[in-house]
């Protein structure tokens, strides 16, 4: 018997298609849900002040996460569009590469950024300390350098090409070249 047999049982018991779809979405049969008494729930919320969406203030920190990854994605697209339009209009690039690279890392790789100007690394990905290096369209090489004294476990190289297309590569620190010098080097390719 599979984990989803309860859906057939729901149909046999006379549940509607909507109820069956809800159960399929949650993976739980309605008779397995824990019952919550409405009066008990209302009592628990009795002394809680109501707030509307405009009255809620953001907290000072979200442990490196943006308040909304969807909003961060919109901001990222707007910034890339603005940088591209500026280049088309002036022939010069806006020098926003580092920030664009880190926002890209948040969206694409799940980077949790440290506080602004934190030494050693830019944030964490999967619990590992990560330094983000962004290669701008102005650079011909796909090579990035980072100080060997930095406190990081992985290097994320983000490349932005002349068409404002992004790609990235996460490299473990032990795979970087130049271990004896002041700089470590990694390549995107």
Short mmCIF file of C-alpha atoms in Angstrom, two decimals:
data_model
loop_
_atom_site.label_atom_id
_atom_site.label_comp_id
_atom_site.label_asym_id
_atom_site.label_seq_id
_atom_site.Cartn_x
_atom_site.Cartn_y
_atom_site.Cartn_z
CA UNK A 1 0.00 0.00 0.00
CA UNK A 2 1.47 3.36 -1.01
CA UNK A 3 1.59 6.56 1.04
CA UNK A 4 -1.09 8.03 -1.24
CA UNK A 5 -3.76 5.32 -0.87
CA UNK A 6 -5.71 7.65 1.43
CA UNK A 7 -6.65 9.74 -1.63
CA UNK A 8 -8.61 6.78 -3.04
CA UNK A 9 -10.14 6.22 0.38
CA UNK A 10 -11.22 9.88 0.48
CA UNK A 11 -13.01 9.43 -2.85
CA UNK A 12 -14.75 6.32 -1.54
CA UNK A 13 -15.82 8.23 1.60
CA UNK A 14 -17.45 10.92 -0.56
CA UNK A 15 -14.95 13.79 -0.17
CA UNK A 16 -15.11 16.48 -2.86
CA UNK A 17 -12.44 16.88 -5.56
CA UNK A 18 -11.33 20.09 -3.83
CA UNK A 19 -10.87 18.28 -0.48
CA UNK A 20 -8.90 15.53 -2.22
CA UNK A 21 -6.71 18.12 -3.97
CA UNK A 22 -6.05 19.84 -0.61
CA UNK A 23 -5.09 16.50 0.94
CA UNK A 24 -2.81 15.71 -2.00
CA UNK A 25 -1.13 19.11 -1.54
CA UNK A 26 -0.49 18.51 2.16
CA UNK A 27 0.15 14.78 1.96
CA UNK A 28 -2.20 14.11 4.89
CA UNK A 29 -5.70 12.68 5.06
CA UNK A 30 -8.27 14.96 6.78
CA UNK A 31 -8.91 12.40 9.53
CA UNK A 32 -5.20 12.60 10.42
CA UNK A 33 -5.28 16.37 10.99
CA UNK A 34 -5.15 17.47 14.58
CA UNK A 35 -8.38 19.18 15.57
CA UNK A 36 -8.07 22.75 16.92
CA UNK A 37 -11.03 24.12 18.82
CA UNK A 38 -12.08 27.52 17.45
CA UNK A 39 -12.90 28.87 20.94
CA UNK A 40 -9.48 27.82 22.24
CA UNK A 41 -7.75 29.56 19.30
CA UNK A 42 -9.75 32.76 19.87
CA UNK A 43 -8.80 32.72 23.58
CA UNK A 44 -5.12 32.44 22.66
CA UNK A 45 -5.40 35.49 20.40
CA UNK A 46 -7.59 37.51 22.78
CA UNK A 47 -4.85 39.88 24.00
CA UNK A 48 -2.88 40.10 20.75
CA UNK A 49 -3.10 43.51 19.10
CA UNK A 50 -4.18 43.53 15.48
CA UNK A 51 -1.81 45.08 12.97
CA UNK A 52 -2.30 45.85 9.35
CA UNK A 53 0.45 45.26 6.79
CA UNK A 54 1.52 48.92 6.77
CA UNK A 55 1.99 49.11 10.54
CA UNK A 56 4.46 46.23 10.79
CA UNK A 57 8.05 47.43 10.97
CA UNK A 58 10.93 45.23 9.76
CA UNK A 59 13.36 43.97 12.36
CA UNK A 60 16.95 45.15 12.24
CA UNK A 61 18.36 41.79 11.18
CA UNK A 62 17.10 38.71 9.39
CA UNK A 63 20.22 36.62 9.96
CA UNK A 64 21.54 37.48 6.51
CA UNK A 65 18.33 36.85 4.59
CA UNK A 66 16.56 39.63 2.71
CA UNK A 67 13.10 40.45 4.06
CA UNK A 68 11.63 39.04 0.84
CA UNK A 69 13.54 37.02 -1.72
CA UNK A 70 10.85 37.86 -4.29
CA UNK A 71 11.38 41.58 -3.67
CA UNK A 72 15.16 41.03 -3.77
CA UNK A 73 14.76 39.36 -7.17
CA UNK A 74 12.78 42.38 -8.46
CA UNK A 75 15.44 44.75 -7.10
CA UNK A 76 18.16 42.67 -8.76
CA UNK A 77 16.39 42.83 -12.13
CA UNK A 78 15.82 46.58 -11.75
CA UNK A 79 19.49 47.19 -10.91
CA UNK A 80 20.70 45.10 -13.86
CA UNK A 81 18.27 46.93 -16.16
CA UNK A 82 19.42 50.30 -14.81
CA UNK A 83 23.10 49.37 -15.26
CA UNK A 84 22.43 48.20 -18.83
CA UNK A 85 20.48 51.37 -19.69
CA UNK A 86 23.25 53.54 -18.21
CA UNK A 87 25.81 51.74 -20.36
CA UNK A 88 23.67 52.13 -23.49
CA UNK A 89 23.23 55.84 -22.75
CA UNK A 90 26.80 56.73 -21.75
CA UNK A 91 29.09 53.93 -22.91
CA UNK A 92 30.29 53.64 -19.31
CA UNK A 93 29.52 50.98 -16.74
CA UNK A 94 28.03 51.73 -13.35
CA UNK A 95 30.44 50.43 -10.74
CA UNK A 96 27.93 48.26 -8.88
CA UNK A 97 29.49 44.88 -9.66
CA UNK A 98 30.18 43.70 -6.11
CA UNK A 99 26.64 44.38 -4.92
CA UNK A 100 25.10 42.81 -8.04
CA UNK A 101 27.29 39.74 -7.53
CA UNK A 102 26.22 39.37 -3.91
CA UNK A 103 22.51 39.84 -4.68
CA UNK A 104 22.88 37.24 -7.45
CA UNK A 105 24.52 34.93 -4.90
CA UNK A 106 21.58 35.43 -2.52
CA UNK A 107 19.07 34.54 -5.21
CA UNK A 108 20.90 31.78 -7.10
CA UNK A 109 23.04 30.15 -4.39
CA UNK A 110 21.16 31.01 -1.17
CA UNK A 111 23.90 33.25 0.25
CA UNK A 112 23.11 34.50 3.75
CA UNK A 113 25.06 37.73 3.99
CA UNK A 114 26.92 38.92 7.06
CA UNK A 115 26.46 42.46 8.35
CA UNK A 116 27.91 45.21 6.15
CA UNK A 117 31.74 45.44 6.27
CA UNK A 118 32.13 42.18 8.25
CA UNK A 119 35.73 41.01 7.81
CA UNK A 120 36.80 37.65 6.42
CA UNK A 121 33.86 36.58 4.26
CA UNK A 122 30.64 37.88 2.75
CA UNK A 123 28.25 35.31 4.21
CA UNK A 124 27.38 31.64 4.32
CA UNK A 125 25.99 29.08 1.91
CA UNK A 126 24.90 25.80 3.41
CA UNK A 127 26.64 26.69 6.67
CA UNK A 128 30.04 27.33 5.04
CA UNK A 129 31.73 30.75 5.08
CA UNK A 130 31.82 32.17 1.55
CA UNK A 131 33.74 35.01 -0.06
CA UNK A 132 32.06 36.40 -3.20
CA UNK A 133 34.19 37.87 -5.98
CA UNK A 134 32.48 39.43 -8.97
CA UNK A 135 34.17 39.73 -12.37
CA UNK A 136 32.81 42.70 -14.31
CA UNK A 137 32.31 42.96 -18.08
CA UNK A 138 35.33 45.25 -18.12
CA UNK A 139 37.63 42.33 -17.30
CA UNK A 140 38.75 39.87 -19.97
CA UNK A 141 39.88 37.13 -17.59
CA UNK A 142 37.67 34.62 -15.75
CA UNK A 143 40.20 34.56 -12.90
CA UNK A 144 39.50 35.98 -9.45
CA UNK A 145 41.91 36.61 -6.58
CA UNK A 146 41.19 36.72 -2.88
CA UNK A 147 43.39 37.40 0.16
CA UNK A 148 44.67 34.15 1.64
CA UNK A 149 44.22 35.48 5.18
CA UNK A 150 40.44 35.75 4.68
CA UNK A 151 38.21 33.64 6.90
CA UNK A 152 36.27 31.68 4.27
CA UNK A 153 35.74 28.06 3.30
CA UNK A 154 34.51 28.61 -0.25
CA UNK A 155 34.96 31.19 -2.98
CA UNK A 156 31.99 32.07 -5.17
CA UNK A 157 33.09 33.62 -8.45
CA UNK A 158 30.33 35.52 -10.23
CA UNK A 159 30.91 36.58 -13.84
CA UNK A 160 28.86 39.34 -15.47
CA UNK A 161 29.35 39.49 -19.22
CA UNK A 162 28.89 42.43 -21.62
CA UNK A 163 25.25 41.43 -22.19
CA UNK A 164 24.63 41.57 -18.41
CA UNK A 165 24.27 37.79 -18.20
CA UNK A 166 25.38 36.17 -14.95
CA UNK A 167 26.98 32.86 -14.10
CA UNK A 168 28.67 31.65 -10.97
CA UNK A 169 30.89 28.89 -9.64
CA UNK A 170 31.40 27.86 -6.03
CA UNK A 171 34.93 26.60 -5.30
CA UNK A 172 36.23 25.01 -2.08
CA UNK A 173 39.16 26.89 -0.58
CA UNK A 174 41.48 23.88 -0.87
CA UNK A 175 40.96 23.88 -4.67
CA UNK A 176 42.31 27.45 -5.04
CA UNK A 177 45.84 28.03 -6.38
CA UNK A 178 48.64 30.03 -4.72
CA UNK A 179 48.39 28.75 -1.16
CA UNK A 180 51.84 30.04 -0.10
CA UNK A 181 51.38 33.66 -1.18
CA UNK A 182 49.18 36.54 -0.01
CA UNK A 183 46.55 35.78 -2.65
CA UNK A 184 44.58 32.72 -3.64
CA UNK A 185 43.33 32.39 -7.22
CA UNK A 186 40.34 30.68 -8.75
CA UNK A 187 38.92 30.41 -12.25
CA UNK A 188 35.32 30.39 -13.34
CA UNK A 189 35.94 28.05 -16.29
#
